[in-house]
Amino acid sequence: MISAVGAGGKFSEFQEFVVAATGHQPYEYQARIAAYGLPELLEVPTGAGKTLAATLPWLWRRRFADHATRETTPHWLVFVLPMRALVEQTENVVRGWIKRLGLADEVAVHRVMGGESRARDDWRRWPERDAIFVGTLDILLSRALNRGYGESRFVWPIDFGLFNSDTQWVFDEIQLMGPALPTSRQVQTFRDTCGTAAPTASLWMSATVDTSALATVDRPGVESKVVLTDEDRAGPLLVRLEAAKTVRELAEAASDPTRIAELVSDRHRPGSLTLAVHNTVERAREVYLALIKRGLEAEIVLLHSRFRPGDRARQSALALADVNPHGAGRIVVSTQVIEAGVDISASVMITEVAPWPCVVQRAGRCNRDGNVGDAELWWYTPPKSAPYASEDIEAAAAALRALDATAVTPRSMVELAVPTTATIHPVLRRRDLIELFDTTADVSGNDIDVSRFIRASDDLDAQIAWRGFTGVPGETESPPVADELCSVAISELQRSKLELYVHDHLTAAWRQVTKDDIRPGRIFLAPSDAGGYTPEAGWDPKSRVAVSPIVATVGGPHPLATDDDIGADPITFVGRWVGLAEHLADVEADVRALTGGVSCDGLDRRLLEAAAVAGRLHDIGKAHPVFQTTLESSANDEERAAVVAGAPWAKSARKGGRHSRRFFRHELASALMLLDESGVALLDDIGADADLVRYLVAAHHGRVRLSIRSARDEAGGDHGGRFALGVWDDDEVPEIEIPGATLGSTRLSLSCMDLGESSGVDSWTARAVVLRDRPDLGPFRLAYLEALVRLSDWRASARYEEAGSA
Amino acid sequence: MPELVLYGCRPEPLSLYLQALGILRVVGAQKDPDARGHWHGDTFVLTTRLDADDLIEFFVDEYEPTPVVSPWNGGSGFKAEGNAGAVEVLGRIEHSESPRLATYRTAISSAHDMSELAQHHDWDKETFVQVCRNHLPDAALEWVDAAIVLTTDGPAYPPLLGSGGNDGRLDFSKAYMDRVADVFCLRVGRNEPTIADGREWIRGALFGDAGTLLRDTIGQFDPGSAGGPNSSPLGSAVSLVNPWTFVLLVEGALLFAAGAARRMGSQSSARAAMPFTFNATTAGYGTAASEKSRGELWAPLWSKPASAGEMRALMAEGRVEWRGRQARVALDAARGARALGANRGIEHFARHGFLERNGLATAAVSLGRISTREESGVELTAQLDPWLDRVRRGGRRPANVDSAFGLLERRLLEHALRPTPALLQTLLGAVSRLELAIARANRFRSEGRVPPVFGLDASKWLAQLDDGSPEFDLARSWASARDRGATMRTFVREVRVAGVRHEFSETAPIVAGLGARSIAAVLADVLVVRARTAPRATPFPRQVAVSLDAIELWLDADLDDARTESLLEALLVLDYANAPDSVDADRIRVGTSRSDVATLPSSFALLAPCYALSFEGQVRAEPQWAVKLAANDVAGTLHGATRRLRAARRVSMLRSLDVVARAGPSGPRIAAALLARIPLARHRQMLERISTAPAINPL
């Protein structure tokens, strides 16, 4: 029994807490996790409550355990799943618990997937609040690598900072993670070795785990592991764990889908669920269509990954609905999508042989709840081993053959050692992480590729949206949003004759695809009258029935969006005039409030003070004449006199024109002012951290970080000196009042852009590299400080905007 | 801090450049974190708290070599059946006892493990390299990243380190270990190096004092000292090597770490990206048949003291996509690299080409310097982008448009790498040919709504194109001829004036045959049409003037007509609205021309003023003259002109006209010359010559 040590809130005991959340008692191992903390590895069978074990013990420790535990428990839980389908399911479960616990106002639950609306991104503004993030691994892990998918380059460092500090990561179904598994192991090690603002931890969990797959060069072993004990193996869990099914080989190894359909329908039992599992979507679809042709009474449902999100949700609901025991029953035809997290229990399963871990997962869906006395697991060898290695198929087939006519349980299957071939994935190394810290594109406009560390390259999917157009889609045809998209395997796409169009980023126009265009990850448009998709069968290249397009909801993201305009600065126009000194004071106060609200014991006081000073100075570059002129030009006639008299301003009431110098970035001007004589004097008190202040000031829009480079096509007018981002050598910024001081007029010099020191003064890059490599900072802490300053700026600006609109 | 001038380092050959980077990298990482380096002219300066003796002692007593192992290569010592020498030297390091080689020993032991696994699993090279990158100690990764990039499209090899750390039969890691063994005196024997030798060598490497050199190969890095092409066997040409130079050049090469990169958001797959390294195949180099270029490297020559950390950041930023599908990508990169250089105050890059000679061994050949400061014309070519974008948006290109497009992209890249007037002219010619191909691809042009070339501001281009040749001089004058509603381009190409630009006319050109008929015949026809349609404004009111030298050479048929013609075709696509004012040009040219009106053929001297001065209302050329000239009836034309001049009381009497006509240039050639602009002052001189001469000199 675990009893409450501290008085963290309304629940004094974990058991009571779990009952309130779920209506059930926790298993003993879950209570152990609540008492001793989340382990590095959780290895429990399917159906033994992994999601709960990863969530509620964390929540308990974060909010209701003793003070010391609460303080050291990360405030964000980041729950990572390998497939989109699992995300929604997990999110709903977790959200339900939070609601029943009455914590909905205190613990936010966020879903993070590709194609989610940006309106959901509000969470960034509240880094001090407890939150649970549930998302797919590509979206979440890319954030941890400073290359957030679907995000602007300029937002990457914020997410990199926030997700790598004070976070408890949870990786579920790790057998499906591919290269993301070693990547996640390495990143956690780098957090441990480079240091973070507050402790972070990772939990990996699976029912079937090959521990050797967890070993990486920098994290060879597992420090703590939780498995089931005998105490856990009792009651309903025991029934599940001991749920037996009899293994039987289908006498004929059928390759003909019609024959398979016949064998499936012969074995189906009225009033129950039969599950037919295939190794490829194509096979599943063929068997499904053959079953439909037979005109059975039983309900036939096809479930695989090649559906548009809305249709897939409906298919899942159909597959998972309770079966009327007095009716004809249901046959669910599926693929490996049912291997993870799908709570379905069949009386009869007919499966193609797959690698052993897959077979174990599939078998877990046969008599999952242990209520069927005579459950059967039928298997046969598919005509082709693809997508799996033939050795793995042969090994699994041999194992199954040896088990013929015997009853197996989840436990007995896991314990069987069946060899599988190891896949070699690229491993993220320390030097990769250090390089990823910089978010500047190289001279070819490219970024370091992180996709190889996240998804296997044999994950060969592209996505299609169907729209009602004729001929080539026009320039106004917007890029598709997530709700319209259906994933399709590249190999199938290459064989299909579907008419497809692709968006060419060089010309910003749609054009018909050529053979070379059909590559993984791409998004295509297809005319809806060409067919190729039905709501019941999903992707179906042979269908000629017109596809009804999904009308995209407004506010969706831009899957094809590239970088935001380098000159964009939306939050300058906030609906009211805000003086520069006022804004500087506001942001400094916000930084101080924020650093008081978040856990950052890993940051020295000096560093937090530097962040506050950066808040105080971040926008001084707005006093630059180019910026002030732009703001003043936005004043209407009534305001003009007052505006001119009240300068310098930080924000204006309404949107003005463009800066007279293209690409002008005020934050670069701010940083350069701090390198001029009077700016240097201003930072005297900060001492060794003056460069940190300058860096945080420059980085506060994510555009000027390790490198100062002029924009492509930027011209310096007829002035002969250096220029970058609209700032020119020898620009003068007049004297300004800042909170608590006066900054004399400054003359800007871009000599710090040069490689090497100029008259004994280090270059910008040299300074930034030193910060990145400083033992008390390092990449994670530095990015976290960046995020704090930027979020404080956002918050202050959002308040003006709220006030302005009110 | 004190500065040490390292006379042993130089921008060329590449070996001595890399040695400089190696010294900076090693001293910064192992001895003096504040060490900085820069180039002062052609010497390398190390700013460090160490003095010369300290520096030598550091290398002799403290330096720990970066582990360099390539177990994936047969000759690297990890395969017993491979190179016996490699196995031997690997063993020496493996069984050495120096604590300074401990990191190296760990790497070797790890690489042995990988090697065994590779044999057991029968991995292909790619998998093997991936496993090495996954498991080797951090210290050994820099070498892997400099030698090989793994992408989904397969491995790519930065040419700096050959094909994955070897060049032909020379394995760089084996050579490095040999030299490490030398400087650590791992081999004992009468002829083996001693500590004293090592001290002498490092002094030589750092400060350029000549010492005893070893006989061995340095490979591609120093073709100057490598044995010539006749010193076979291949790949092991015997040469004199300072062991320290080789060790340090490999240390320096590690700064050129490559990586896999992709354009975010574009859904393209990852490609290899290498610092300041350009692919030769994309650039379409024309080298001697016996030499094959594997690419080139731009070595930054910076002039302010920089740390190794800064250099590393520069190299990461300076990565260039390797084997980009489009020359466009390489072009952008070349522009980008120059721009980055300019941003970083790097005034020059030293270019090194990697040439494969005699089939196997590669040599790094110095190709001169690229300046990031001077006006190069590369910025000019950016003016082409809007038009090229229109062409790209035009949809699927028919074959001849596509090949013209591909050729232009290659020309753009060539020019970006070597911005010379000649290459800019060739480039512009490719622009013109692409426009021509589009003009003739009716469906593509109309459905893709592709306009003729626009936006090339002649006032900017001409200065960069000018090679000082008379051919250029003349072509420029012709191509710039314009009037409201008509330009030279509208006569000879399928275009017409539309506002400030041109549009395709959908019909054959007014005067067909440019490129097919002789240029004189084509231009003579232009004069015919012009004289008929705008008799009062013939030839053209606005155009750039030509020197008398060029006119005289043209009339004497002493110019390269083919070249003049290609230049004319190229120059047609420029927009002359802001071209240099003719009057200014007149003033300049009168003063500089060597020719005198007296030496011009009389027939031309007689006719030219009739056209040019007609603007002053004095003499008016008749449309019929042009017809006669085009038909090569020079005598008939001259008779007509004389009549006019007499009527205008400009000349009293002219004799020997038939002789003049026969002895002088052909009619079309004269007509073409009349289309060029000669300063008005010269026309007046010519008129004077005609009026005062009692008789025209038949010669």
Coordinates of N, CA, C and O in Angstrom, one line a residue, chain A residues 147 156 217 424-427 429-432 435 440-449 451-452 457 475 505-507 509 512-514 519-523 560-562 707-710 712 722 751 753-758 762-763 765-766 769, chain B residues 36 123 127 130-131 133-138 141-142 145 152 257 260-268 270 273 302 304-306 309-311 313-314 316-321 325-326 332-333 335-337 340 343-346 385 389 392-393 396:
Chain A
R147 N 14.2 21.0 -35.3 CA 13.7 21.0 -36.7 C 12.2 20.7 -36.7 O 11.8 19.9 -37.5
W156 N 11.5 26.9 -34.4 CA 12.2 25.7 -34.0 C 12.9 25.9 -32.6 O 12.8 25.0 -31.7
V217 N 25.3 3.8 -28.7 CA 26.7 4.0 -28.3 C 26.9 4.8 -27.1 O 27.7 4.5 -26.2
I424 N 19.5 -1.8 -39.2 CA 20.5 -0.8 -38.8 C 20.0 0.6 -39.2 O 19.7 0.9 -40.4
H425 N 19.8 1.4 -38.2 CA 19.3 2.8 -38.4 C 20.4 3.8 -38.2 O 21.3 3.5 -37.4
P426 N 20.4 4.9 -38.8 CA 21.4 6.0 -38.5 C 21.2 6.4 -37.0 O 20.1 6.5 -36.5
V427 N 22.3 6.6 -36.3 CA 22.2 7.0 -34.9 C 22.7 8.4 -34.8 O 23.7 8.9 -35.4
R429 N 24.4 11.4 -33.3 CA 25.6 11.5 -32.5 C 25.7 12.9 -31.9 O 25.0 13.8 -32.4
R430 N 26.5 13.1 -31.0 CA 26.7 14.4 -30.3 C 27.0 15.5 -31.3 O 26.4 16.6 -31.2
R431 N 27.9 15.2 -32.2 CA 28.2 16.2 -33.2 C 27.0 16.6 -34.0 O 26.9 17.8 -34.5
D432 N 26.1 15.7 -34.3 CA 24.9 16.0 -35.0 C 24.0 17.0 -34.2 O 23.5 18.0 -34.7
E435 N 25.5 20.4 -34.3 CA 25.2 21.1 -35.5 C 23.7 21.5 -35.6 O 23.4 22.6 -36.2
T440 N 20.5 28.0 -39.1 CA 20.7 28.7 -40.4 C 20.8 27.7 -41.5 O 21.5 26.6 -41.3
A441 N 20.2 27.9 -42.6 CA 20.3 27.0 -43.8 C 21.7 27.2 -44.4 O 22.3 28.3 -44.2
D442 N 22.2 26.2 -45.0 CA 23.5 26.3 -45.7 C 23.4 27.1 -47.0 O 22.3 27.5 -47.4
V443 N 24.5 27.3 -47.7 CA 24.4 28.2 -48.9 C 23.6 27.6 -50.0 O 23.1 28.3 -50.9
S444 N 23.2 26.3 -49.9 CA 22.3 25.8 -50.9 C 20.9 25.9 -50.5 O 20.0 25.5 -51.1
G445 N 20.7 26.5 -49.3 CA 19.3 26.7 -48.8 C 18.8 25.4 -48.1 O 17.6 25.3 -47.9
N446 N 19.7 24.5 -47.8 CA 19.3 23.2 -47.2 C 19.6 23.2 -45.7 O 20.4 23.9 -45.2
D447 N 18.9 22.3 -45.0 CA 19.1 22.1 -43.6 C 19.6 20.7 -43.4 O 19.3 19.8 -44.2
I448 N 20.2 20.5 -42.3 CA 20.6 19.1 -41.9 C 19.4 18.2 -41.9 O 18.4 18.6 -41.3
D449 N 19.5 17.1 -42.5 CA 18.3 16.2 -42.6 C 18.1 15.5 -41.3 O 19.0 14.7 -40.9
S451 N 15.1 13.7 -40.9 CA 14.1 12.7 -41.1 C 14.7 11.3 -41.0 O 14.1 10.3 -40.5
R452 N 16.0 11.1 -41.3 CA 16.6 9.8 -41.2 C 16.8 9.3 -39.8 O 16.9 8.1 -39.5
S457 N 13.8 4.9 -43.9 CA 13.7 5.3 -45.3 C 12.8 4.4 -46.1 O 12.4 4.7 -47.1
E475 N -3.4 28.2 -59.9 CA -2.5 28.7 -58.8 C -3.3 29.0 -57.5 O -2.7 29.0 -56.4
H505 N 7.9 23.6 -55.9 CA 8.2 24.7 -55.0 C 9.1 25.7 -55.7 O 9.2 26.9 -55.3
L506 N 9.7 25.3 -56.8 CA 10.5 26.3 -57.6 C 9.6 27.3 -58.3 O 10.0 28.5 -58.4
T507 N 8.5 26.8 -58.8 CA 7.7 27.7 -59.6 C 6.4 28.1 -58.9 O 5.7 28.9 -59.4
A509 N 3.8 26.5 -58.5 CA 2.6 26.1 -59.3 C 2.4 24.6 -59.3 O 3.3 23.9 -59.0
Q512 N 1.5 18.4 -63.6 CA 1.3 16.9 -63.6 C 2.6 16.2 -63.2 O 3.7 16.7 -63.5
V513 N 2.4 15.1 -62.5 CA 3.6 14.4 -62.0 C 4.3 13.7 -63.1 O 3.6 13.2 -64.1
T514 N 5.6 13.5 -63.0 CA 6.3 12.6 -63.9 C 6.7 11.5 -63.0 O 6.5 11.5 -61.7
R519 N 7.7 10.2 -55.0 CA 8.7 10.0 -54.0 C 8.1 10.1 -52.6 O 7.1 10.7 -52.4
P520 N 8.7 9.4 -51.6 CA 8.1 9.4 -50.3 C 7.9 10.8 -49.7 O 8.7 11.7 -50.0
G521 N 6.9 10.9 -48.9 CA 6.6 12.2 -48.2 C 5.9 13.2 -49.0 O 5.5 14.3 -48.5
R522 N 5.8 13.0 -50.3 CA 5.2 14.1 -51.1 C 3.7 14.1 -51.0 O 3.0 13.1 -50.7
I523 N 3.1 15.2 -51.3 CA 1.7 15.4 -51.3 C 1.2 15.6 -52.7 O 1.7 16.5 -53.4
L560 N 2.6 22.6 -47.1 CA 3.7 22.9 -48.0 C 4.4 24.2 -47.7 O 5.3 24.6 -48.4
A561 N 4.0 24.8 -46.6 CA 4.5 26.1 -46.2 C 6.0 26.0 -46.0 O 6.5 25.1 -45.3
T562 N 6.8 26.9 -46.5 CA 8.2 27.0 -46.2 C 8.4 28.1 -45.2 O 7.5 28.4 -44.4
S707 N 24.6 33.0 -36.7 CA 25.2 33.6 -37.9 C 24.5 34.9 -38.2 O 23.3 35.0 -38.1
I708 N 25.2 35.9 -38.6 CA 24.6 37.1 -39.2 C 24.9 37.1 -40.7 O 26.1 37.1 -41.1
R709 N 23.9 37.0 -41.5 CA 24.1 36.8 -42.9 C 23.1 37.8 -43.6 O 22.0 37.9 -43.1
S710 N 23.5 38.4 -44.6 CA 22.5 39.2 -45.3 C 21.6 38.3 -46.1 O 21.9 37.2 -46.4
R712 N 19.2 36.8 -49.0 CA 19.4 36.6 -50.4 C 18.7 37.8 -51.2 O 17.7 38.3 -50.7
R722 N 29.4 47.2 -45.0 CA 28.7 45.9 -44.9 C 27.2 46.2 -44.6 O 26.8 47.3 -44.2
S751 N 31.1 44.8 -38.3 CA 32.4 44.1 -38.4 C 32.4 42.7 -37.7 O 33.1 41.8 -38.1
M753 N 30.3 40.5 -38.2 CA 29.9 39.5 -39.2 C 31.1 38.7 -39.7 O 31.0 37.6 -40.2
D754 N 32.2 39.5 -39.8 CA 33.4 38.9 -40.4 C 33.9 37.6 -39.7 O 33.7 37.6 -38.5
L755 N 34.5 36.8 -40.4 CA 35.1 35.6 -39.8 C 36.4 36.2 -39.1 O 37.1 36.9 -39.7
G756 N 36.5 35.8 -37.8 CA 37.7 36.3 -37.1 C 37.5 37.6 -36.4 O 36.5 38.3 -36.6
E757 N 38.4 37.9 -35.5 CA 38.2 39.1 -34.6 C 38.7 40.3 -35.3 O 39.6 40.3 -36.1
S758 N 37.9 41.4 -35.0 CA 38.3 42.7 -35.6 C 38.8 43.6 -34.5 O 38.1 43.7 -33.5
D762 N 35.9 39.8 -30.7 CA 35.5 38.5 -31.3 C 34.3 38.7 -32.2 O 33.5 39.6 -32.1
S763 N 34.2 37.8 -33.2 CA 33.1 37.8 -34.1 C 31.8 37.3 -33.5 O 31.9 36.7 -32.4
T765 N 29.8 35.0 -34.5 CA 29.7 33.5 -34.4 C 30.6 33.0 -33.3 O 30.2 32.1 -32.6
A766 N 31.8 33.6 -33.2 CA 32.7 33.1 -32.2 C 32.1 33.2 -30.8 O 32.1 32.3 -30.0
V769 N 29.2 30.6 -30.5 CA 29.7 29.2 -30.4 C 30.2 29.0 -28.9 O 30.0 27.9 -28.4
Chain B
R36 N 44.1 31.5 -32.6 CA 43.4 32.0 -33.7 C 44.3 32.0 -34.9 O 45.5 32.1 -34.8
W123 N 28.0 -7.4 -44.5 CA 27.3 -6.1 -44.8 C 27.9 -5.5 -46.1 O 29.1 -5.7 -46.4
T127 N 26.2 -0.2 -45.4 CA 25.8 -0.6 -44.1 C 27.0 -0.5 -43.1 O 26.8 -0.1 -42.0
Q130 N 27.7 2.9 -42.1 CA 26.6 3.4 -41.2 C 26.9 2.8 -39.8 O 26.8 3.6 -38.8
V131 N 27.2 1.6 -39.7 CA 27.5 1.0 -38.4 C 28.7 1.7 -37.8 O 28.7 2.0 -36.6
R133 N 29.6 4.7 -38.3 CA 29.2 6.1 -37.8 C 28.4 6.0 -36.6 O 28.4 6.9 -35.7
N134 N 27.7 4.9 -36.4 CA 26.8 4.7 -35.3 C 27.6 4.4 -34.0 O 27.2 4.7 -32.9
H135 N 28.7 3.7 -34.2 CA 29.4 3.1 -33.0 C 30.8 3.6 -32.7 O 31.3 3.4 -31.6
L136 N 31.5 4.1 -33.7 CA 32.9 4.6 -33.4 C 32.8 5.7 -32.3 O 31.9 6.4 -32.2
P137 N 33.9 5.8 -31.5 CA 34.0 6.9 -30.6 C 33.8 8.3 -31.3 O 34.2 8.4 -32.4
D138 N 33.3 9.2 -30.5 CA 33.1 10.6 -31.1 C 34.3 11.1 -31.8 O 34.2 11.7 -32.9
L141 N 34.7 10.2 -35.4 CA 33.6 10.5 -36.4 C 33.9 11.6 -37.4 O 33.4 11.6 -38.5
E142 N 34.8 12.5 -37.0 CA 35.1 13.6 -37.9 C 35.6 13.1 -39.2 O 35.3 13.6 -40.2
D145 N 32.8 11.6 -41.3 CA 32.0 12.6 -41.9 C 32.7 13.4 -43.0 O 32.0 13.9 -43.9
T152 N 19.8 8.6 -48.5 CA 18.9 7.5 -49.0 C 19.3 7.2 -50.4 O 18.9 6.1 -50.9
A257 N 34.0 18.7 -42.7 CA 33.0 17.6 -42.5 C 31.8 17.9 -43.3 O 31.3 19.0 -43.4
A260 N 24.3 15.2 -44.5 CA 23.2 15.0 -45.3 C 22.2 16.1 -45.1 O 22.0 16.4 -43.9
A261 N 21.7 16.7 -46.1 CA 20.9 17.9 -45.9 C 19.7 17.8 -46.9 O 19.7 17.1 -47.9
R262 N 18.7 18.5 -46.5 CA 17.5 18.6 -47.4 C 16.8 20.0 -47.2 O 17.0 20.6 -46.2
R263 N 16.0 20.3 -48.2 CA 15.3 21.5 -48.1 C 14.1 21.3 -47.3 O 13.2 20.5 -47.6
M264 N 13.9 22.0 -46.2 CA 12.8 21.7 -45.3 C 11.5 22.2 -46.0 O 11.5 23.2 -46.7
G265 N 10.5 21.4 -45.9 CA 9.2 21.7 -46.4 C 9.0 21.4 -47.9 O 8.0 21.6 -48.4
S266 N 10.1 21.0 -48.6 CA 10.0 20.9 -50.0 C 9.7 19.4 -50.3 O 9.4 19.1 -51.5
Q267 N 9.8 18.5 -49.4 CA 9.5 17.1 -49.5 C 10.6 16.5 -50.4 O 10.4 15.4 -50.9
S268 N 11.7 17.1 -50.6 CA 12.7 16.5 -51.4 C 13.5 15.5 -50.5 O 13.4 15.7 -49.3
A270 N 16.9 13.7 -48.9 CA 18.2 14.3 -48.4 C 19.3 14.1 -49.4 O 19.3 13.1 -50.2
A273 N 25.8 17.1 -48.7 CA 26.2 18.5 -48.7 C 27.6 18.7 -48.2 O 28.0 18.1 -47.1
W302 N 40.9 33.9 -45.3 CA 40.3 35.0 -44.5 C 41.5 35.7 -43.8 O 42.5 35.2 -43.6
K304 N 41.2 37.8 -40.9 CA 41.2 38.2 -39.4 C 41.3 37.0 -38.6 O 40.8 35.9 -39.0
P305 N 41.9 37.1 -37.4 CA 42.2 35.9 -36.6 C 40.9 35.2 -36.2 O 40.1 35.8 -35.5
A306 N 40.8 34.0 -36.6 CA 39.6 33.2 -36.3 C 39.9 31.9 -35.6 O 41.0 31.3 -35.8
G309 N 36.6 26.9 -33.9 CA 35.2 26.8 -33.7 C 34.4 27.6 -34.7 O 33.4 27.2 -35.3
E310 N 34.9 28.8 -35.0 CA 34.3 29.7 -36.0 C 34.5 29.0 -37.4 O 33.6 29.1 -38.2
M311 N 35.6 28.4 -37.6 CA 35.9 27.8 -38.9 C 34.9 26.7 -39.1 O 34.3 26.5 -40.2
A313 N 31.9 26.4 -37.9 CA 30.6 27.0 -38.2 C 30.5 27.5 -39.6 O 29.5 27.3 -40.3
L314 N 31.6 28.1 -40.1 CA 31.7 28.6 -41.5 C 31.5 27.4 -42.4 O 30.8 27.5 -43.4
A316 N 30.1 24.5 -41.9 CA 28.7 24.0 -41.9 C 27.8 24.9 -42.7 O 26.9 24.4 -43.5
E317 N 28.0 26.2 -42.6 CA 27.1 27.1 -43.3 C 27.5 27.1 -44.8 O 26.6 27.3 -45.7
G318 N 28.7 26.8 -45.1 CA 29.2 26.8 -46.5 C 29.0 25.5 -47.2 O 29.5 25.3 -48.3
R319 N 28.1 24.7 -46.7 CA 27.9 23.4 -47.4 C 27.1 23.6 -48.7 O 26.1 24.4 -48.7
V320 N 27.5 22.8 -49.7 CA 26.9 22.9 -51.0 C 26.3 21.6 -51.3 O 26.9 20.5 -51.1
E321 N 25.1 21.6 -51.9 CA 24.4 20.4 -52.3 C 25.2 19.7 -53.4 O 25.6 20.3 -54.4
R325 N 20.1 17.8 -58.5 CA 19.4 17.4 -59.8 C 19.5 18.5 -60.8 O 19.6 18.3 -62.0
Q326 N 19.5 19.7 -60.3 CA 19.4 20.8 -61.3 C 20.7 21.7 -61.2 O 21.2 21.9 -60.1
D332 N 22.9 28.4 -57.5 CA 22.5 29.1 -56.3 C 23.6 29.0 -55.3 O 23.9 29.9 -54.5
A333 N 24.1 27.8 -55.2 CA 25.1 27.5 -54.2 C 26.4 28.3 -54.4 O 27.0 28.9 -53.5
R335 N 26.6 31.1 -56.0 CA 26.3 32.5 -55.7 C 26.3 32.6 -54.1 O 26.8 33.6 -53.6
G336 N 25.6 31.6 -53.5 CA 25.5 31.7 -52.1 C 26.9 31.6 -51.4 O 27.1 32.3 -50.4
A337 N 27.8 30.8 -51.9 CA 29.1 30.7 -51.3 C 29.9 32.0 -51.4 O 30.5 32.4 -50.5
L340 N 28.3 34.4 -49.0 CA 28.7 34.0 -47.6 C 30.1 34.5 -47.4 O 30.4 35.1 -46.4
N343 N 30.0 38.2 -46.9 CA 29.4 38.5 -45.6 C 30.5 38.3 -44.5 O 30.4 38.9 -43.4
R344 N 31.3 37.3 -44.7 CA 32.3 37.0 -43.6 C 33.6 37.7 -43.8 O 34.6 37.3 -43.1
G345 N 33.7 38.6 -44.7 CA 34.9 39.3 -44.9 C 36.0 38.5 -45.5 O 37.2 38.8 -45.4
I346 N 35.6 37.4 -46.1 CA 36.6 36.6 -46.8 C 36.8 37.1 -48.2 O 35.9 37.1 -49.0
D385 N 16.6 35.5 -63.4 CA 15.7 34.7 -62.7 C 14.2 34.8 -63.0 O 13.5 33.9 -63.2
D389 N 12.0 31.8 -64.3 CA 10.9 31.3 -63.6 C 9.7 31.1 -64.5 O 8.9 30.2 -64.3
R392 N 10.1 28.1 -66.4 CA 9.9 26.9 -65.6 C 8.4 26.7 -65.4 O 7.9 25.5 -65.4
R393 N 7.7 27.7 -65.2 CA 6.2 27.6 -65.0 C 5.5 27.3 -66.2 O 4.3 27.0 -66.2
R396 N 5.5 21.4 -69.2 CA 6.4 20.4 -69.7 C 7.1 21.0 -71.0 O 6.4 21.4 -71.9

